[in-house]
Coordinates of C-alpha atoms and ligand atoms in Angstrom, one line a residue:
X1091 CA -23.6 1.6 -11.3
X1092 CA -21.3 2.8 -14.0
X1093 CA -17.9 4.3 -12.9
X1094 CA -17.5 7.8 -14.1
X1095 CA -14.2 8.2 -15.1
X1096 CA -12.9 11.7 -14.7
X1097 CA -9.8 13.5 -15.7
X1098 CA -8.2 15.4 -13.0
X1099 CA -9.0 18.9 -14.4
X1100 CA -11.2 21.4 -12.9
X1101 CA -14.5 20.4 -13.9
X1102 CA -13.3 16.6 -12.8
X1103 CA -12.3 17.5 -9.5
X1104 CA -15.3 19.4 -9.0
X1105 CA -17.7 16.4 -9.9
X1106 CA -15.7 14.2 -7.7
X1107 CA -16.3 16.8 -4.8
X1108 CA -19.5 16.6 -5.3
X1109 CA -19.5 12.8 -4.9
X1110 CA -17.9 12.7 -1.7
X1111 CA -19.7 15.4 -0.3
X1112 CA -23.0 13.3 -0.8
X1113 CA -21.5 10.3 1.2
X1114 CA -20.0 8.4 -2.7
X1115 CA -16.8 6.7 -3.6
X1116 CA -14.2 8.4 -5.6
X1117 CA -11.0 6.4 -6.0
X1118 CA -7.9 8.9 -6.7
X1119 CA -4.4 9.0 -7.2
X1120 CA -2.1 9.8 -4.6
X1121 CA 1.6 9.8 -4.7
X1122 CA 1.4 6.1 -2.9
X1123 CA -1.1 4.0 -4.5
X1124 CA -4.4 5.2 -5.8
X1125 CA -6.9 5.4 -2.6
X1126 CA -10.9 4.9 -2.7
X1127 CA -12.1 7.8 -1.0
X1128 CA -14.9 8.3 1.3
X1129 CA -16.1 11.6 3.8
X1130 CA -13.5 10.4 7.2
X1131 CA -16.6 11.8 8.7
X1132 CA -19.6 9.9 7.4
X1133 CA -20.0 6.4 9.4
X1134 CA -22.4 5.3 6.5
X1135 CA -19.5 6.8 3.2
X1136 CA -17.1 4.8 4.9
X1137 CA -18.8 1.6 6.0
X1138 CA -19.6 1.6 1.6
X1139 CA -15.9 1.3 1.2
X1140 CA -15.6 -1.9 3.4
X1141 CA -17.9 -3.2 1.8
X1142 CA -17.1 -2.4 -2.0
X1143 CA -13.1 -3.6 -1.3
X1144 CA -14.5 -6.6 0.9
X1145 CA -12.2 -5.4 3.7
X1146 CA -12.5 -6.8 7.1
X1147 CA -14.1 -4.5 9.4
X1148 CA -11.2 -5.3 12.2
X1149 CA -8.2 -3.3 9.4
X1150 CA -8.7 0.7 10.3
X1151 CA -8.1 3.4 7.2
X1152 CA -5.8 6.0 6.9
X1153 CA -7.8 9.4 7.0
X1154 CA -5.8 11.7 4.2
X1155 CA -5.8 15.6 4.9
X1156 CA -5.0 18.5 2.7
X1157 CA -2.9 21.0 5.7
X1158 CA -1.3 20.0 8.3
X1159 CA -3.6 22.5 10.3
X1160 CA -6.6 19.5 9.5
X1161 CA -5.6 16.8 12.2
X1162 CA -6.8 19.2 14.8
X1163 CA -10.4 17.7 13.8
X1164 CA -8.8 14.5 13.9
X1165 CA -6.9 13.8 16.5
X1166 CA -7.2 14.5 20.3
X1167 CA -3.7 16.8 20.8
X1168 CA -0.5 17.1 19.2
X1169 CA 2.7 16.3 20.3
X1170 CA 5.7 18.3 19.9
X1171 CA 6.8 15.5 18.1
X1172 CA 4.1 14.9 15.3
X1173 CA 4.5 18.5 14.8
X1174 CA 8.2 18.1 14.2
X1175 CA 7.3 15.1 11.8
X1176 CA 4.9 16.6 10.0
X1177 CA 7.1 19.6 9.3
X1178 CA 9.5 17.2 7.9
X1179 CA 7.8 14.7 5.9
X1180 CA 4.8 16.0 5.0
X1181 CA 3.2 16.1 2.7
X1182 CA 5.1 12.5 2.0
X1183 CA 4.5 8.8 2.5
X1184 CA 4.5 8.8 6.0
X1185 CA 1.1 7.9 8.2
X1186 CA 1.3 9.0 11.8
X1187 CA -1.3 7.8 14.2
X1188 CA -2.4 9.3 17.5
X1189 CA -5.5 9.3 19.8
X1190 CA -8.4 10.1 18.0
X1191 CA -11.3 13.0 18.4
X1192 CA -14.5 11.6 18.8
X1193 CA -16.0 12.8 15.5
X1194 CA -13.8 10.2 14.1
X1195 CA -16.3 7.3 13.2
X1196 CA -15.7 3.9 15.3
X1197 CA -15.8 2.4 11.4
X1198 CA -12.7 4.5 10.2
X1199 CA -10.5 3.2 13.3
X1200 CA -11.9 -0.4 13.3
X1201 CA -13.2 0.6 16.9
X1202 CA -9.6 1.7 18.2
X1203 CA -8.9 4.7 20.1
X1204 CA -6.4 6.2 17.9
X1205 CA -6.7 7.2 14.1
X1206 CA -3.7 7.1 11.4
X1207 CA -3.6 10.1 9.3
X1208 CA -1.4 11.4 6.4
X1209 CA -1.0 14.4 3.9
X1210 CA -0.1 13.0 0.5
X1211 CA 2.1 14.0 -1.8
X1212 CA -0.2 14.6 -5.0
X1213 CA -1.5 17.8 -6.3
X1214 CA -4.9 15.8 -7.5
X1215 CA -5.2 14.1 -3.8
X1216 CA -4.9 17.7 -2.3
X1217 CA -7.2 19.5 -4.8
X1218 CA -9.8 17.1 -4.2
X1219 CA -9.7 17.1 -0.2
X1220 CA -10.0 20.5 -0.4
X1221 CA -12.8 20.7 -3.0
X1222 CA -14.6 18.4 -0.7
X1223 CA -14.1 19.8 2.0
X1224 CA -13.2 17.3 4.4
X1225 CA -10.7 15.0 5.3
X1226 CA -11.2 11.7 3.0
X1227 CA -10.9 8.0 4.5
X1228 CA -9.0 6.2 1.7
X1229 CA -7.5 2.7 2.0
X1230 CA -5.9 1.2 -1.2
X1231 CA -8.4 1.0 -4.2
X1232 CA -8.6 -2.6 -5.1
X1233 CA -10.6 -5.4 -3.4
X1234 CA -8.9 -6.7 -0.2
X1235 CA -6.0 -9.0 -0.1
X1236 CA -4.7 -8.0 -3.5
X1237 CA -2.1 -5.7 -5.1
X1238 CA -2.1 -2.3 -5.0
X1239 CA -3.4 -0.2 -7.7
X1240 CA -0.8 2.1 -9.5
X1241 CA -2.1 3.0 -12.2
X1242 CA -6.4 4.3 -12.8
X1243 CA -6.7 1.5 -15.1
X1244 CA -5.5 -1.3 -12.2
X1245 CA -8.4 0.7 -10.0
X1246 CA -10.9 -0.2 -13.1
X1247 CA -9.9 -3.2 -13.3
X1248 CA -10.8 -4.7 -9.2
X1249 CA -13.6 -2.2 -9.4
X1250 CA -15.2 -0.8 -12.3
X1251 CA -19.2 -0.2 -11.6
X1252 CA -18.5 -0.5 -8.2
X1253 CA -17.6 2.8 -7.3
X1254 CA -19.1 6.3 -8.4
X1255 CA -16.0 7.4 -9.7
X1256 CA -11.7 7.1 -10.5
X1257 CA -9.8 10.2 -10.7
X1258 CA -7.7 8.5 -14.0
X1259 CA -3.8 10.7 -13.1
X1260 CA -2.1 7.9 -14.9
X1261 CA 1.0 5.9 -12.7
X1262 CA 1.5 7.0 -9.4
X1263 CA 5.4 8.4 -8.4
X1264 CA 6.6 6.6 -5.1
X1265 CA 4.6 3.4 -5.8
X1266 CA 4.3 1.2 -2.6
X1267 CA 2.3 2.6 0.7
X1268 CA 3.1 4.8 3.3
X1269 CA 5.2 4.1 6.6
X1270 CA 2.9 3.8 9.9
X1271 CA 4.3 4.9 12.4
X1272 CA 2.5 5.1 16.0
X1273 CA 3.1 7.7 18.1
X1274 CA 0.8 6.7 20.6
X1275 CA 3.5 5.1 23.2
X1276 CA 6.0 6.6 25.1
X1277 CA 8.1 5.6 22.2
X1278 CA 7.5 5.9 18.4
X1279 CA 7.1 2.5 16.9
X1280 CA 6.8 1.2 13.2
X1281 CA 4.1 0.0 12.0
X1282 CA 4.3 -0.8 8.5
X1283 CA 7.4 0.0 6.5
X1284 CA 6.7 2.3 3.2
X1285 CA 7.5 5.1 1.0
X1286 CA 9.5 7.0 4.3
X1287 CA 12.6 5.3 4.4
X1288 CA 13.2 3.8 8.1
X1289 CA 16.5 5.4 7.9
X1290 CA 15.6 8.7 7.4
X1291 CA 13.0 8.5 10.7
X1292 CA 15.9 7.0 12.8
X1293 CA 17.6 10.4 11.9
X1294 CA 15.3 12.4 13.8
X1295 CA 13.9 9.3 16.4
X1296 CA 16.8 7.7 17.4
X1297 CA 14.9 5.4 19.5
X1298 CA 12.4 4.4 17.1
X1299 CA 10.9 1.1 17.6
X1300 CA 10.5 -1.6 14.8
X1301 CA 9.8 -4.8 16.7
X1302 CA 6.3 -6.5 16.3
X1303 CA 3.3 -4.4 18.5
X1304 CA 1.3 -5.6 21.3
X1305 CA -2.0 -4.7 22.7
X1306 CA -3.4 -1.3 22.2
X1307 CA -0.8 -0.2 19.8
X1308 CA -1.2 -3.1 17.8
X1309 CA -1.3 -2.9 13.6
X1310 CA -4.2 -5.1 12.9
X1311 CA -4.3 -4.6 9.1
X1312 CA -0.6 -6.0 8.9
X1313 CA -1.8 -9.4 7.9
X1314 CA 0.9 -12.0 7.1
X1315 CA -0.9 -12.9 3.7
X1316 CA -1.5 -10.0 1.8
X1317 CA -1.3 -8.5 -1.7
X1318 CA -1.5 -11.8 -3.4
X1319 CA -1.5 -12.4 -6.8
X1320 CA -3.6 -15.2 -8.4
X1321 CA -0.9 -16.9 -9.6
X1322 CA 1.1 -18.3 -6.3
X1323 CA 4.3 -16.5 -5.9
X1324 CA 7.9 -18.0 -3.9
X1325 CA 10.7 -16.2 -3.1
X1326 CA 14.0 -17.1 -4.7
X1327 CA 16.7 -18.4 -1.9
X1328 CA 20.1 -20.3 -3.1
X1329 CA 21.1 -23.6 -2.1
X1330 CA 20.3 -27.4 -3.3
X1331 CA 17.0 -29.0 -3.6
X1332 CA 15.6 -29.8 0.1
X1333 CA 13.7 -33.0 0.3
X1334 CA 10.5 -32.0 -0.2
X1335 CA 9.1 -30.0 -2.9
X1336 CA 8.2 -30.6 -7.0
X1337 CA 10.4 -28.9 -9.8
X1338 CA 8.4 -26.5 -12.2
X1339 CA 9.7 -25.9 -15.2
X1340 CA 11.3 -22.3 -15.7
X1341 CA 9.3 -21.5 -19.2
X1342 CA 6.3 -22.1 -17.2
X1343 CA 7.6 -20.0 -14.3
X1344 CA 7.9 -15.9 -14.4
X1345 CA 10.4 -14.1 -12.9
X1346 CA 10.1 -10.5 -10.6
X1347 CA 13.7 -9.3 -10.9
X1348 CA 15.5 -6.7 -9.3
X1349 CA 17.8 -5.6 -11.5
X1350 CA 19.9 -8.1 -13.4
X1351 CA 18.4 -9.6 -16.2
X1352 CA 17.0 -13.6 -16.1
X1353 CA 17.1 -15.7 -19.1
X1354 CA 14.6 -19.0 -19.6
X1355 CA 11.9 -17.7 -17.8
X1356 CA 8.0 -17.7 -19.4
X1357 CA 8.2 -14.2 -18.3
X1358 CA 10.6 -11.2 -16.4
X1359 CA 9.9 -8.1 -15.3
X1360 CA 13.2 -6.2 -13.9
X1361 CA 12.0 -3.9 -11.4
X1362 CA 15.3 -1.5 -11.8
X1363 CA 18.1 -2.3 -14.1
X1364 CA 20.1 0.3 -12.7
X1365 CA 19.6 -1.3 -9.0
X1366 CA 17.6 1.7 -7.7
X1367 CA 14.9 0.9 -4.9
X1368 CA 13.1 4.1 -5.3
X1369 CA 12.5 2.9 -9.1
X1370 CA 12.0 -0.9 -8.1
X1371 CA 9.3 0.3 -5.5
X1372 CA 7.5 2.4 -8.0
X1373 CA 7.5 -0.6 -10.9
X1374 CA 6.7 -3.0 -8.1
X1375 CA 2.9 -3.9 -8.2
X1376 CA 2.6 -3.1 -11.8
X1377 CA 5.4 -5.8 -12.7
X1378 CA 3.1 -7.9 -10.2
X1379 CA 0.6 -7.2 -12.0
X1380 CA 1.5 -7.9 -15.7
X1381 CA 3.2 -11.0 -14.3
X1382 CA -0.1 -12.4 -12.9
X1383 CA -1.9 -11.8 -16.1
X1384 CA 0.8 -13.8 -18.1
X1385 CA -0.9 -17.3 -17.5
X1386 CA 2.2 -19.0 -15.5
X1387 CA 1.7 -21.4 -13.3
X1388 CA 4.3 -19.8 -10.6
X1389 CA 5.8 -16.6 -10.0
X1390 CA 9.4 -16.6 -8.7
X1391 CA 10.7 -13.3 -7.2
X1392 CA 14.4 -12.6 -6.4
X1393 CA 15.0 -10.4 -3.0
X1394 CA 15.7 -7.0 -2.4
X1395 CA 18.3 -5.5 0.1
X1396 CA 16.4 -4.6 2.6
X1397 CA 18.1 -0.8 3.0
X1398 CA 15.9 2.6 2.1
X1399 CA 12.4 1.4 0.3
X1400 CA 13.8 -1.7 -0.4
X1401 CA 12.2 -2.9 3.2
X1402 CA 9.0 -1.7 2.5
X1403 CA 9.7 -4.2 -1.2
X1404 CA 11.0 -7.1 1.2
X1405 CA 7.8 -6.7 3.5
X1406 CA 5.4 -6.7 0.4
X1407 CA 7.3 -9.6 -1.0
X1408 CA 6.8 -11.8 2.3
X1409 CA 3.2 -11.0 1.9
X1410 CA 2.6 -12.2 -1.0
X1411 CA 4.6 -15.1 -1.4
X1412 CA 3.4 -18.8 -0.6
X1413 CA 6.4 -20.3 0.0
X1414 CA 10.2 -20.5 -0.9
X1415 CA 12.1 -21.5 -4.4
X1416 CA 15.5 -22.5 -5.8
X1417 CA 17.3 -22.8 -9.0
X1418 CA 18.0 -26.2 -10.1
X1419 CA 19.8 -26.7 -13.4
X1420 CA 16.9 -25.1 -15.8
X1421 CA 14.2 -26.1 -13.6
X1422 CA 12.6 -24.0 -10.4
X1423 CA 12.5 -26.0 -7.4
X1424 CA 9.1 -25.2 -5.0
X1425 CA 9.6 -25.6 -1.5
X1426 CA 6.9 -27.7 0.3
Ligands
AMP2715 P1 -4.1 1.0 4.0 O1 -4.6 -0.4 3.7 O2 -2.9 1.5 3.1 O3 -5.2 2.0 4.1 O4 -3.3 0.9 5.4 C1 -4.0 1.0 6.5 C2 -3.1 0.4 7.6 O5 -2.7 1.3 8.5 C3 -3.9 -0.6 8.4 O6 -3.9 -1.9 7.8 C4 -3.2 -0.6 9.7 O7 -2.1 -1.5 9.6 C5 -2.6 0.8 9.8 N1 -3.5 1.6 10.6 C6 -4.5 2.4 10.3 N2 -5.1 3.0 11.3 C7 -4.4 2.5 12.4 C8 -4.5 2.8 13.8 N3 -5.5 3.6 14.3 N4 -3.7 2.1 14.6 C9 -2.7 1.3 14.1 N5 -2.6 1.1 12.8 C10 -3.4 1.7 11.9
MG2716 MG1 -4.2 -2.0 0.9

């Protein structure tokens, strides 16, 4: 199959409609990460999308709507407080997930009861929804496990010929993926940090949970090892050498910077000079990205604070790391 790749004008959107509406893939930008879009409402659309990212069938998709009016199709009732939510945040980076209607396919909610839904933050993401018709089921375009796309041409990259089509909008704004937050429990709980900054929800939910779920309410795409680059990342910590481990040397060795600059390194990417997370968040899976491409044997990342996006940074950064590093001298010391 040869992936059409359409410009997000009139005559694009309308193609890419089209595509949906007869059960295809179109992968588009949203303000997030780009998404691979599928009919929420076709069992057979969505199961192509599993298959094409080679995602496990146990990690439920968010379902993406153009109004807030849509999740009446979606999910069972609404609560006062998802109404409240939605009023504030969206459209926005911020997935809520309630009890599901049954015309939600099994396949879209990985068999659970509830379904997560969103309205993004992207003119192109809303025009299409709405030229399709329906609400789209779009997890992260890129196959499974590995960064998230940013960019059309990081979408072409994991999946070029493998889809019908990429809606090519160029970078995306807020750059990592939504908060999930479950409102399915007597109290709200937190899912997956993202693009919603924690502290701006505790504002209005005072008694927000963020500690790990249990049973029914459980996350079960939030897999410890995730988003990993080829090359075999380690997160920078200070101290001496511990006794075990093997010294790399730092030429060999790139660096994923914050915001002050390294020097000896094969390769750095600073994800915001100017120490801003919103920007760091945004560069983030690009500067993965070009990093993994550079032929290194190890990438080294410095932390983030862990305040405003930086969590949803830190929570990427535990994912895709395979261990710990230090700084010895002009060599990188990897943890064992
Ligand atoms: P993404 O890969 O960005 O599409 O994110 C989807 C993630 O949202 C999943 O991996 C889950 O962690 C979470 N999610 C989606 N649907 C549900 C649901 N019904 N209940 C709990 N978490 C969900
Ligand atoms: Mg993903």
């Amino acid at each position: 199959m040869k992936t059409l790749v359409l410009s997000p004008d009139e005559a694009g959107l309308a193609r890419a409609a089209e595509i949906i509406r007869r059960g295809g893939l179109v992968a588009f930008p949203t303000e997030t990460v780009y998404g691979l879009g599928a009919d929420a409402l076709s069992a057979q659309a969505v199961t192509r999308v599993f298959e094409v990212k080679g995602r496990p069938r146990f990690d439920p998709t968010i379902v993406h709507v153009a109004a807030p009016e849509e999740v009446r199709t979606l999910w069972k009732s609404i609560p006062p407080l998802a109404e409240m939510l939605m009023q504030r945040f969206w459209p926005g980076p911020l997935t809520l997930v309630l009890p599901k209607n049954r015309s939600v396919p099994d396949i879209v909610t990985a068999g659970l009861p509830t379904v997560a839904v969103r309205m993004p933050a992207h003119p192109v993401a809303l025009k299409l929804i709405q030229a399709a018709g329906r609400p789209l089921a779009a997890p992260s375009a890129n196959r499974f496990g590995r960064s998230s796309p940013t960019h059309h041409e990081h979408v072409l990259s994991d999946l070029d010929n493998q889809v019908e089509a990429v809606l090519a909008a160029g970078p995306t704004t807020v750059g990592i993926e939504s908060t999930v937050l479950s409102l399915a429990e007597p109290t709200p709980r937190l899912l997956r940090p993202g693009g919603t900054a924690l502290e701006a929800l505790r504002e209005l939910l005072p008694a927000l949970r963020v500690d790990a779920p249990t049973g029914p309410s459980s996350s079960p795409g939030t897999l410890p090892r995730h988003y990993l680059p080829r090359t075999p990342l380690f997160l920078l910590e200070s101290g001496p050498p511990e006794a075990s481990g093997e010294y790399l040397e730092r030429r060999r060795c790139g660096m994923l910077a914050f915001k002050e600059p390294w020097q000896a390194f094969g390769r750095v990417e600073r994800l915001s000079p100017a120490g801003d997370l919103r920007e760091a968040a945004a560069q983030f899976f690009a500067a993965l990205r070009r990093l993994d491409a550079a032929d290194l044997s190890a990438i080294v990342a410095e932390q983030v604070p862990e305040e405003g996006l930086g969590l949803a940074i830190a929570d990427r950064l535990r994912r895709a790391c395979s261990g710990r590093a230090r700084l010895v001298g002009e060599r990188v010391w990897i943890i064992r």
